[in-house]
Coordinates of C-alpha atoms in Angstrom, one line a residue:
Chain A
M1 CA -35.4 12.7 2.1
S2 CA -35.8 15.8 0.0
S3 CA -32.0 16.1 -0.2
S4 CA -31.6 12.6 -1.5
A5 CA -34.3 13.1 -4.1
R6 CA -32.4 16.2 -5.2
T7 CA -29.0 14.5 -5.5
R8 CA -30.5 11.6 -7.4
V9 CA -30.7 13.9 -10.4
L10 CA -27.5 12.2 -11.5
P11 CA -28.1 8.9 -13.2
G12 CA -26.3 5.7 -12.6
F13 CA -26.8 5.1 -8.9
R14 CA -28.4 1.6 -9.4
L15 CA -25.8 0.6 -11.9
T16 CA -22.7 1.7 -9.9
I17 CA -23.9 0.6 -6.5
G18 CA -25.0 -2.7 -8.0
F19 CA -21.7 -3.4 -9.6
T20 CA -19.8 -2.2 -6.6
L21 CA -21.7 -4.6 -4.2
F22 CA -21.5 -7.5 -6.7
Y23 CA -17.7 -7.1 -7.2
L24 CA -17.1 -6.5 -3.5
S25 CA -19.0 -9.7 -2.6
L26 CA -17.4 -11.8 -5.4
I27 CA -13.8 -10.8 -4.7
V28 CA -13.7 -10.0 -1.0
L29 CA -16.7 -10.9 1.1
V30 CA -17.6 -14.4 -0.1
P31 CA -13.9 -15.7 -0.1
L32 CA -13.3 -14.1 3.4
S33 CA -16.5 -15.7 4.7
A34 CA -15.2 -19.1 3.5
L35 CA -12.5 -18.7 6.1
F36 CA -15.0 -18.4 8.9
F37 CA -17.2 -21.1 7.6
K38 CA -14.2 -23.4 7.4
T39 CA -13.5 -22.6 11.1
F40 CA -17.0 -23.8 12.0
T41 CA -16.3 -27.2 10.5
I42 CA -13.3 -27.7 12.8
S43 CA -13.8 -28.9 16.4
G44 CA -13.0 -26.5 19.2
E45 CA -10.1 -28.6 20.6
A46 CA -8.5 -28.8 17.2
I47 CA -8.6 -25.1 16.8
W48 CA -7.2 -24.5 20.2
A49 CA -4.4 -27.0 19.6
A50 CA -3.5 -25.4 16.3
V51 CA -3.4 -21.8 17.7
S52 CA -1.7 -22.5 21.0
S53 CA 1.1 -25.0 20.1
P54 CA 4.4 -23.7 21.4
R55 CA 5.8 -23.2 17.9
V56 CA 2.8 -21.0 16.9
V57 CA 2.9 -19.1 20.1
A58 CA 6.6 -18.4 19.6
S59 CA 5.7 -17.1 16.1
Y60 CA 3.1 -14.7 17.6
R61 CA 5.7 -13.4 20.0
L62 CA 8.2 -12.7 17.2
T63 CA 5.6 -11.2 14.8
F64 CA 4.0 -8.9 17.3
G65 CA 7.2 -8.0 19.1
A66 CA 9.2 -7.3 15.9
S67 CA 6.3 -5.4 14.4
L68 CA 5.9 -3.3 17.6
L69 CA 9.6 -2.5 17.8
A70 CA 9.8 -1.6 14.0
A71 CA 6.7 0.6 14.3
L72 CA 8.1 2.4 17.3
I73 CA 11.4 3.0 15.5
N74 CA 9.4 4.2 12.5
L75 CA 7.4 6.5 14.7
V76 CA 10.6 8.4 15.6
A77 CA 12.4 8.1 12.3
G78 CA 9.2 8.9 10.3
L79 CA 8.6 12.0 12.4
L80 CA 12.2 13.1 11.8
V81 CA 12.0 12.6 8.0
A82 CA 8.6 14.3 7.8
W83 CA 9.8 17.2 9.9
V84 CA 13.0 17.7 7.8
L85 CA 11.0 17.4 4.5
V86 CA 8.4 20.0 5.6
R87 CA 10.4 22.5 7.6
Y88 CA 13.9 22.6 6.0
E89 CA 15.4 23.3 2.6
F90 CA 18.3 21.3 1.4
P91 CA 19.7 20.2 -2.0
G92 CA 18.0 17.1 -3.4
K93 CA 15.0 17.5 -1.2
K94 CA 12.5 16.6 -4.0
L95 CA 14.5 13.4 -4.7
V96 CA 14.5 12.4 -1.0
D97 CA 10.7 13.1 -0.8
A98 CA 10.1 10.8 -3.8
L99 CA 12.3 8.1 -2.4
V100 CA 10.2 7.9 0.8
D101 CA 7.6 5.9 -1.3
L102 CA 10.1 3.3 -2.4
P103 CA 8.8 0.6 0.0
F104 CA 5.3 1.1 -1.5
A105 CA 6.6 0.6 -5.0
L106 CA 9.4 -2.0 -4.6
P107 CA 8.1 -5.6 -4.6
T108 CA 8.5 -7.1 -1.2
A109 CA 10.5 -10.1 -2.5
V110 CA 13.0 -7.7 -4.0
A111 CA 13.3 -5.8 -0.8
G112 CA 13.8 -9.1 1.1
I113 CA 16.7 -10.4 -1.0
A114 CA 18.3 -6.9 -1.2
L115 CA 18.2 -6.5 2.6
T116 CA 19.5 -10.0 3.0
A117 CA 22.4 -9.3 0.6
L118 CA 23.3 -6.2 2.6
L119 CA 23.1 -7.7 6.0
A120 CA 24.6 -11.1 5.4
S121 CA 28.1 -11.7 6.8
N122 CA 29.6 -10.9 3.4
G123 CA 27.3 -7.9 2.7
W124 CA 28.1 -4.2 2.7
I125 CA 26.6 -3.7 6.2
G126 CA 26.8 -7.2 7.6
S127 CA 30.6 -7.3 7.0
L128 CA 30.9 -4.2 9.2
T129 CA 28.7 -5.3 12.1
E130 CA 29.7 -8.9 12.3
P131 CA 33.3 -8.3 13.7
L132 CA 31.5 -6.3 16.4
G133 CA 29.6 -9.4 17.3
I134 CA 26.2 -8.1 15.9
K135 CA 24.5 -10.6 13.7
L136 CA 21.7 -9.1 11.6
A137 CA 20.7 -11.5 8.8
Y138 CA 19.0 -14.8 9.7
T139 CA 18.1 -13.5 13.2
P140 CA 15.1 -11.6 14.7
N141 CA 17.2 -8.4 14.2
G142 CA 16.8 -8.9 10.4
V143 CA 13.1 -9.3 10.8
V144 CA 12.9 -5.9 12.6
I145 CA 15.0 -4.2 9.9
A146 CA 12.8 -5.6 7.1
L147 CA 9.7 -4.3 8.9
I148 CA 11.3 -0.9 9.4
F149 CA 11.8 -0.7 5.7
I150 CA 8.2 -1.7 5.0
G151 CA 6.6 0.6 7.5
L152 CA 8.5 3.9 7.1
P153 CA 6.3 5.6 4.4
F154 CA 3.1 5.1 6.5
V155 CA 4.4 7.3 9.3
V156 CA 6.0 9.9 6.9
R157 CA 3.0 10.2 4.6
T158 CA 0.4 10.5 7.4
V159 CA 2.4 13.1 9.4
Q160 CA 3.7 15.2 6.5
P161 CA 0.4 16.8 5.4
V162 CA -0.7 17.6 9.0
L163 CA 2.7 19.2 9.6
E164 CA 2.3 21.3 6.4
D165 CA -1.1 22.5 7.5
A166 CA 0.0 23.3 11.1
E167 CA -0.4 26.9 11.9
K168 CA 2.9 28.7 12.4
E169 CA 1.2 31.5 14.3
L170 CA 0.7 29.2 17.3
E171 CA 4.4 28.5 17.4
E172 CA 5.3 32.1 17.0
A173 CA 2.8 32.9 19.9
A174 CA 4.5 30.3 22.1
L175 CA 7.9 31.8 21.2
C176 CA 6.6 35.3 22.1
L177 CA 5.3 34.0 25.4
G178 CA 8.8 32.9 26.3
A179 CA 8.7 29.2 25.5
T180 CA 11.9 27.5 24.4
R181 CA 11.9 25.8 21.1
L182 CA 11.8 22.4 22.8
Q183 CA 8.8 23.5 24.9
T184 CA 7.1 24.7 21.8
F185 CA 7.6 21.4 20.1
T186 CA 6.4 19.2 23.0
R187 CA 3.5 21.5 24.1
V188 CA 2.3 23.0 20.8
I189 CA 3.4 21.0 17.8
L190 CA 3.3 17.5 19.2
P191 CA -0.3 17.7 20.4
T192 CA -1.4 18.9 16.9
I193 CA 0.3 16.1 15.0
L194 CA -0.3 13.4 17.7
P195 CA -3.4 11.8 16.0
A196 CA -1.6 11.6 12.7
L197 CA 1.5 10.2 14.3
L198 CA -0.5 7.5 16.1
T199 CA -2.4 6.7 12.8
G200 CA 0.9 6.3 11.0
F201 CA 2.2 4.1 13.8
A202 CA -0.9 1.9 13.7
L203 CA -0.8 1.6 9.9
A204 CA 2.9 0.6 10.0
F205 CA 2.2 -1.9 12.8
A206 CA -0.8 -3.4 10.9
R207 CA 1.2 -3.8 7.7
A208 CA 4.2 -5.3 9.6
I209 CA 1.9 -8.0 11.3
G210 CA 0.8 -9.4 7.9
E211 CA 4.1 -8.9 6.1
Y212 CA 5.6 -11.9 4.4
G213 CA 7.7 -11.3 1.3
S214 CA 10.4 -9.0 2.7
V215 CA 10.8 -11.0 5.9
I216 CA 11.1 -14.6 4.9
F217 CA 14.4 -14.2 3.1
I218 CA 16.1 -12.4 5.9
A219 CA 14.6 -14.2 8.9
G220 CA 16.3 -17.5 8.6
N221 CA 13.0 -19.1 9.5
M222 CA 14.2 -21.2 12.4
P223 CA 11.2 -22.7 14.3
M224 CA 10.7 -21.1 17.8
V225 CA 13.3 -18.4 17.0
S226 CA 12.8 -16.6 13.8
E227 CA 9.6 -18.0 12.2
I228 CA 6.8 -15.4 11.6
T229 CA 3.1 -16.3 11.8
P230 CA 2.4 -15.9 8.1
L231 CA 5.1 -18.5 7.4
I232 CA 3.4 -20.9 9.9
I233 CA 0.2 -20.6 7.7
I234 CA 2.2 -21.4 4.6
S235 CA 4.0 -24.4 6.1
K236 CA 0.7 -25.8 7.4
L237 CA -0.7 -25.4 3.9
E238 CA 2.2 -27.2 2.4
Q239 CA 1.5 -30.1 4.7
Y240 CA -2.1 -30.0 3.6
D241 CA -3.1 -29.1 7.2
Y242 CA -6.0 -26.8 6.0
A243 CA -7.7 -26.8 9.3
G244 CA -4.6 -25.7 11.2
A245 CA -3.8 -23.0 8.6
T246 CA -7.4 -21.7 8.8
A247 CA -7.3 -21.5 12.6
V248 CA -4.0 -19.5 12.7
A249 CA -5.3 -17.3 9.8
V250 CA -8.5 -16.5 11.8
V251 CA -6.4 -15.4 14.7
M252 CA -4.4 -13.0 12.4
L253 CA -7.6 -11.8 10.7
V254 CA -9.4 -11.0 14.0
F255 CA -6.4 -9.1 15.1
S256 CA -6.3 -7.2 11.7
F257 CA -10.0 -6.2 12.2
V258 CA -9.3 -4.9 15.7
L259 CA -6.4 -2.8 14.3
L260 CA -8.6 -1.6 11.4
F261 CA -11.2 -0.4 14.0
V262 CA -8.5 1.4 16.0
I263 CA -7.1 3.0 12.8
N264 CA -10.6 4.2 11.8
A265 CA -11.1 5.7 15.3
L266 CA -7.7 7.4 15.1
Q267 CA -8.6 8.9 11.7
A268 CA -11.9 10.2 13.0
W269 CA -10.0 11.8 15.9
Q270 CA -7.6 13.3 13.4
R271 CA -10.4 14.8 11.3
K272 CA -12.0 16.2 14.4
R273 CA -8.7 17.8 15.4
S274 CA -8.0 19.4 12.1
G275 CA -11.6 20.5 11.6
G276 CA -11.5 22.1 15.1
A277 CA -8.2 23.8 14.3
M278 CA -9.6 25.5 11.2
A279 CA -12.8 26.8 12.9
Chain B
M1 CA 9.6 33.8 -0.6
S2 CA 13.0 34.0 1.1
V3 CA 11.4 36.1 3.9
R4 CA 8.9 33.4 4.6
Q5 CA 11.5 30.7 4.7
T6 CA 13.7 32.5 7.2
S7 CA 10.8 33.0 9.4
V8 CA 10.0 29.3 9.3
T9 CA 13.5 28.0 9.8
S10 CA 14.9 30.6 12.1
T11 CA 13.2 28.9 15.0
E12 CA 16.0 26.3 15.2
S13 CA 19.6 27.0 15.4
P14 CA 21.6 26.1 12.3
W15 CA 23.4 23.3 14.2
V16 CA 20.1 21.6 15.3
R17 CA 18.8 22.0 11.8
R18 CA 22.0 20.4 10.2
T19 CA 22.0 17.6 12.7
L20 CA 18.3 16.8 12.0
I21 CA 18.8 16.9 8.3
G22 CA 21.9 14.8 8.6
A23 CA 20.1 12.2 10.8
A24 CA 17.1 12.0 8.4
L25 CA 19.3 11.6 5.3
A26 CA 21.5 9.0 7.0
F27 CA 18.4 7.0 8.0
M28 CA 17.0 7.2 4.5
G29 CA 20.3 6.3 2.9
L30 CA 20.8 3.3 5.1
F31 CA 17.2 1.9 5.0
L32 CA 16.0 3.0 1.5
F33 CA 18.9 3.9 -0.8
L34 CA 21.4 1.1 0.1
P35 CA 18.9 -1.8 -0.5
L36 CA 17.9 -0.2 -3.8
A37 CA 21.6 0.2 -4.9
S38 CA 22.5 -3.3 -3.8
V39 CA 19.9 -4.8 -6.1
F40 CA 21.7 -3.4 -9.1
A41 CA 25.2 -4.0 -7.6
E42 CA 24.4 -7.7 -7.0
A43 CA 22.8 -8.1 -10.5
L44 CA 25.9 -6.7 -12.2
R45 CA 28.4 -8.4 -10.0
K46 CA 29.5 -10.8 -12.8
G47 CA 29.3 -8.2 -15.5
A48 CA 26.7 -7.1 -18.0
G49 CA 27.0 -10.4 -20.0
A50 CA 25.9 -12.6 -17.0
Y51 CA 23.2 -10.0 -16.3
L52 CA 21.8 -10.2 -19.9
D53 CA 22.1 -14.0 -20.0
A54 CA 20.0 -14.3 -16.9
L55 CA 17.3 -12.2 -18.5
R56 CA 17.3 -14.3 -21.7
E57 CA 16.4 -17.5 -19.8
P58 CA 13.1 -18.9 -21.1
D59 CA 11.8 -19.3 -17.6
A60 CA 12.5 -15.6 -16.9
W61 CA 10.6 -14.7 -20.0
S62 CA 7.6 -16.8 -19.1
A63 CA 7.6 -15.2 -15.6
I64 CA 7.7 -11.7 -17.2
R65 CA 4.8 -12.6 -19.6
L66 CA 2.7 -14.0 -16.7
T67 CA 3.4 -10.9 -14.6
L68 CA 2.3 -8.6 -17.5
L69 CA -0.8 -10.7 -18.1
T70 CA -1.8 -10.7 -14.5
A71 CA -1.5 -6.9 -14.3
A72 CA -3.2 -6.5 -17.6
I73 CA -6.3 -8.2 -16.2
A74 CA -6.2 -7.1 -12.5
V75 CA -5.7 -3.4 -13.1
P76 CA -8.6 -2.8 -15.6
L77 CA -11.0 -4.8 -13.4
N78 CA -10.1 -2.8 -10.3
L79 CA -10.2 0.4 -12.4
L80 CA -13.8 -0.4 -13.4
F81 CA -14.6 -1.1 -9.8
G82 CA -12.8 2.0 -8.5
V83 CA -14.7 4.3 -10.8
S84 CA -18.0 2.6 -10.1
A85 CA -17.6 2.6 -6.3
A86 CA -16.4 6.2 -6.2
W87 CA -19.3 7.3 -8.3
A88 CA -21.8 5.6 -6.0
I89 CA -20.1 6.7 -2.8
A90 CA -19.2 10.2 -3.7
K91 CA -22.2 11.3 -5.7
Y92 CA -25.1 9.9 -3.6
E93 CA -26.3 9.7 0.0
F94 CA -27.4 6.3 1.3
R95 CA -27.5 4.3 4.5
G96 CA -24.4 2.3 5.3
K97 CA -22.1 4.4 3.2
A98 CA -19.4 4.7 5.9
F99 CA -19.5 0.9 6.3
L100 CA -19.2 0.3 2.6
T101 CA -16.2 2.6 2.5
T102 CA -14.6 0.6 5.3
L103 CA -15.3 -2.7 3.4
V104 CA -13.6 -1.3 0.2
D105 CA -10.4 -0.8 2.3
L106 CA -10.7 -4.2 3.9
P107 CA -8.2 -6.1 1.7
F108 CA -5.4 -3.7 2.9
S109 CA -5.7 -5.0 6.4
V110 CA -5.7 -8.7 5.4
S111 CA -2.3 -10.3 5.4
P112 CA -1.3 -11.3 1.8
V113 CA -0.8 -14.9 3.0
V114 CA -4.4 -15.0 4.4
A115 CA -5.6 -13.5 1.1
G116 CA -4.1 -16.4 -0.8
L117 CA -5.5 -18.9 1.7
I118 CA -9.1 -17.8 1.3
Y119 CA -9.0 -18.6 -2.4
V120 CA -7.5 -22.0 -1.7
L121 CA -10.4 -22.6 0.7
V122 CA -12.9 -21.7 -2.0
F123 CA -11.4 -23.2 -5.1
G124 CA -8.9 -25.8 -3.7
A125 CA -9.4 -29.6 -4.0
Q126 CA -10.9 -29.7 -0.5
G127 CA -12.6 -26.3 -1.0
W128 CA -16.2 -25.0 -1.0
L129 CA -16.8 -25.8 -4.6
G130 CA -15.4 -29.3 -3.9
P131 CA -14.5 -31.4 -6.9
W132 CA -16.7 -29.4 -9.2
P133 CA -13.9 -27.4 -10.9
A134 CA -11.7 -30.5 -11.4
E135 CA -14.6 -32.5 -12.9
H136 CA -15.2 -29.7 -15.4
N137 CA -11.5 -29.5 -16.1
I138 CA -11.2 -26.0 -14.7
K139 CA -8.0 -25.4 -12.8
I140 CA -8.0 -22.3 -10.6
I141 CA -5.7 -23.0 -7.7
F142 CA -2.1 -23.7 -8.7
A143 CA -2.9 -22.2 -12.0
V144 CA -3.1 -18.8 -13.7
P145 CA -6.7 -17.9 -12.7
G146 CA -5.8 -18.3 -9.0
I147 CA -2.9 -16.0 -9.4
I148 CA -5.1 -13.4 -11.1
L149 CA -7.8 -13.7 -8.4
A150 CA -5.3 -13.3 -5.6
T151 CA -3.7 -10.3 -7.3
V152 CA -7.2 -8.7 -7.8
F153 CA -7.8 -9.1 -4.1
V154 CA -4.6 -7.5 -2.8
T155 CA -4.9 -4.6 -5.3
F156 CA -8.6 -4.2 -4.8
P157 CA -8.8 -0.8 -2.9
F158 CA -6.0 1.1 -4.7
I159 CA -8.0 3.0 -7.3
A160 CA -11.2 3.4 -5.3
R161 CA -9.4 4.9 -2.3
E162 CA -7.7 7.5 -4.5
L163 CA -11.0 8.4 -6.3
I164 CA -13.5 8.5 -3.4
P165 CA -12.0 11.4 -1.4
L166 CA -11.2 13.3 -4.6
M167 CA -14.8 13.0 -6.0
Q168 CA -16.3 13.8 -2.6
A169 CA -14.2 17.0 -2.4
Q170 CA -15.3 18.0 -5.9
G171 CA -19.0 17.5 -5.2
S172 CA -21.6 17.0 -7.9
D173 CA -22.6 20.5 -8.9
E174 CA -20.8 20.4 -12.2
E175 CA -22.4 17.0 -13.1
Q176 CA -25.9 18.2 -12.1
A177 CA -25.4 21.3 -14.3
A178 CA -24.4 19.0 -17.2
I179 CA -27.5 16.8 -16.7
V180 CA -29.8 19.9 -16.5
L181 CA -28.2 21.1 -19.7
G182 CA -29.3 17.9 -21.4
A183 CA -26.2 15.7 -21.3
T184 CA -26.7 11.9 -21.0
G185 CA -25.2 10.1 -18.0
W186 CA -22.3 8.8 -20.1
Q187 CA -21.6 12.3 -21.6
T188 CA -21.6 13.8 -18.1
F189 CA -19.0 11.2 -17.0
R190 CA -16.9 11.4 -20.1
Y191 CA -16.7 15.2 -20.4
V192 CA -17.3 16.5 -16.9
T193 CA -16.2 14.0 -14.3
L194 CA -13.3 12.3 -16.1
P195 CA -11.3 15.5 -16.8
N196 CA -11.7 16.4 -13.1
I197 CA -10.5 13.1 -11.8
K198 CA -7.9 12.1 -14.4
W199 CA -4.8 12.7 -12.3
G200 CA -6.3 10.9 -9.3
L201 CA -7.2 8.1 -11.6
L202 CA -3.7 7.8 -13.1
Y203 CA -2.2 8.0 -9.6
G204 CA -4.4 5.0 -8.5
V205 CA -3.7 3.0 -11.6
I206 CA 0.1 3.2 -11.3
L207 CA 0.0 2.3 -7.6
C208 CA -2.3 -0.6 -8.4
N209 CA -0.1 -1.7 -11.3
A210 CA 3.1 -1.6 -9.1
R211 CA 1.5 -3.8 -6.5
A212 CA -0.1 -6.1 -9.1
M213 CA 3.3 -6.8 -10.7
G214 CA 5.1 -7.1 -7.4
E215 CA 2.7 -9.1 -5.2
F216 CA 4.5 -12.0 -3.6
G217 CA 2.7 -13.5 -0.5
A218 CA -0.8 -14.0 -1.8
V219 CA 0.4 -15.2 -5.2
S220 CA 2.9 -17.5 -3.6
V221 CA 0.1 -19.4 -1.8
V222 CA -2.1 -20.0 -4.8
S223 CA 0.6 -20.5 -7.5
G224 CA 2.1 -23.9 -6.9
H225 CA 5.5 -22.7 -8.1
I226 CA 5.5 -24.5 -11.4
R227 CA 8.5 -23.2 -13.3
G228 CA 7.8 -21.7 -16.7
Q229 CA 4.0 -21.9 -16.0
T230 CA 2.8 -20.4 -12.8
N231 CA 5.8 -18.3 -11.7
T232 CA 5.4 -14.6 -11.7
M233 CA 8.5 -12.4 -11.6
P234 CA 8.6 -12.1 -7.8
L235 CA 8.1 -15.9 -7.5
H236 CA 10.8 -16.5 -10.1
V237 CA 13.2 -14.3 -8.0
E238 CA 12.5 -16.5 -5.0
V239 CA 13.1 -19.7 -6.9
L240 CA 16.4 -18.5 -8.3
Y241 CA 17.5 -17.1 -5.0
N242 CA 16.7 -20.4 -3.2
E243 CA 18.7 -22.2 -5.8
Y244 CA 21.7 -20.0 -5.0
Q245 CA 21.6 -18.4 -8.4
S246 CA 22.2 -15.0 -6.9
V247 CA 23.1 -13.1 -10.0
A248 CA 20.1 -14.4 -11.9
A249 CA 17.8 -13.7 -9.0
F250 CA 19.0 -10.1 -8.7
S251 CA 18.9 -9.6 -12.5
V252 CA 15.1 -10.4 -12.5
A253 CA 14.8 -8.4 -9.3
S254 CA 16.5 -5.4 -11.0
L255 CA 13.7 -5.3 -13.6
L256 CA 11.2 -5.1 -10.7
A257 CA 13.3 -2.4 -9.1
L258 CA 13.3 -0.5 -12.3
L259 CA 9.5 -0.8 -12.4
A260 CA 9.4 0.7 -8.9
L261 CA 11.6 3.6 -10.0
V262 CA 9.4 4.3 -13.0
T263 CA 6.4 4.1 -10.7
L264 CA 8.0 6.7 -8.4
V265 CA 8.8 9.0 -11.3
I266 CA 5.3 8.9 -12.7
K267 CA 3.8 9.3 -9.3
T268 CA 5.9 12.4 -8.6
F269 CA 5.0 13.8 -12.0
V270 CA 1.3 13.2 -11.5
R271 CA 1.3 14.8 -8.1
W272 CA 3.1 17.8 -9.5
R273 CA 0.6 18.2 -12.4
F274 CA -2.3 17.7 -10.0
E275 CA -1.1 20.4 -7.6
R276 CA -0.4 22.8 -10.5
E277 CA -4.0 22.4 -11.8
E278 CA -5.5 22.8 -8.3
K279 CA -3.5 26.0 -8.0
A280 CA -4.7 27.3 -11.4
A281 CA -8.3 26.4 -10.5
A282 CA -8.0 28.3 -7.2
N283 CA -6.8 31.4 -9.1
L284 CA -9.9 31.4 -11.4
P285 CA -12.6 33.9 -10.5
P286 CA -15.4 32.1 -8.7
E287 CA -18.0 32.7 -11.4
A288 CA -15.8 31.1 -14.1
P289 CA -17.8 28.2 -15.4
L290 CA -14.7 26.0 -16.1
A291 CA -15.3 25.8 -19.8
L292 CA -18.4 23.7 -19.3
P293 CA -20.6 25.3 -22.0
L294 CA -17.9 24.9 -24.6
I295 CA -17.8 21.2 -24.1
F296 CA -21.6 21.0 -24.5
Q297 CA -21.6 22.9 -27.7
E298 CA -19.1 20.4 -28.9
S299 CA -20.7 17.2 -27.8
T300 CA -24.4 17.9 -28.3
V301 CA -24.4 20.0 -31.4
S302 CA -21.9 18.1 -33.6
P303 CA -24.0 15.0 -34.3

């Protein structure tokens, strides 16, 4: 109590917290609650029918499967990029470091049409893989590639600072005690960066689940095969099926909240880990 | 410097090092650089003339104007919110603070499509407000206000989440000193807090702006795709692309890609400046009062 009285020397608490809560409610909380209230006006059977029809279930399988695969690939590739950027020196390193953030800065629709142009049968990459019998654009493969593009910076940018702060003394100690470099990596370095690595993985996965712009151009959007869940919501809206769109959206939203919870827990673990390492 | 580097890198053999660097660069080249290069290659495929013609289209112009307008409204609103939320969260202790911080981040975990949908459910013809907006001749969904609202939603956390950790790390000692020395709340913010957070603020603003101009999913749901009226640049790219006007689509897309490049350049610059100032501040003797008294002579004596 005394500490809060002391910190309230600064003016403006009522003004700023008031405006913050007002704006948060107006933009986020009230509109989001509209989604849940809308769900209560729909009968249980209608909701179940909307969220469990074969076409929608196929879209969950694609969205979750492709997001998981893309996040796993990003886990490895992101660690590799972060490692190379932190530990090694090479010409153009600063440029490469800046380029990592491109997926954050490039509008998703632009990424979508660019990747499609690359991977289509007459594109720079598609024309090379198609003779080998590998079709990339307009298949689930394309969805995974778009999601790798979108998710990469999440893993790199969460792992990079932790790797920078990691204590080299521990590695040197392991070396002195006779560990090989690979043993040092798996037994000393990996445990240190594991929370950050998992956080990056979860962030990339969460982003991929909701992604729309970069995917729809490349997916081909064939029902049952290459149709993602966000697109299901859009097509239900276009048919004025607001109830169906709401039901599918609630499934996605509940899943996002679960992931948000997991990410918060991972970040708390990360803070504990780095706090413990410093003490 | 060179001694430190050899001790860091000597732990892997040069071959392993070169293989890892090569693999990382190949991955980045394939997944990041090639898509970026292909935007410009596709846009210029039929020469500079076709490129410029595509940009002179009146529909392209109205898309550019709408995108600028949307960002010009969404970014300042979220800036005001970001500063206000960061001040409340970083400078005071109150119950539910952790929960409030989570709520600020909430829009990041909502799919853009769902973000658009919630506004349709509130303002749409069958929405919460029902026929009220239509009866009063207010169009929100399938009109510009809906586009702005959806953009505000998806860019909501950008500035706040840059400022909150920064202001928490800085604490409030300097602000308290300013108040004790007789500054008003506004003077304290203007002359003490703002100089301390300016790089973080700019960082948040450019990220917020990039997303505001580039948002696709949420805006797509609420826009109604009326050419020349409710198409932002990303939506215009989609329309052109679906009409098989590839060169035109990539020409407009190249402007957005340029915006992304400018964003990356400013971002890198801001981070560099910020780190340089942090280093300079760390080198100051601990008792250095960071030029605080000077500022107060200036602002309290001059009137």
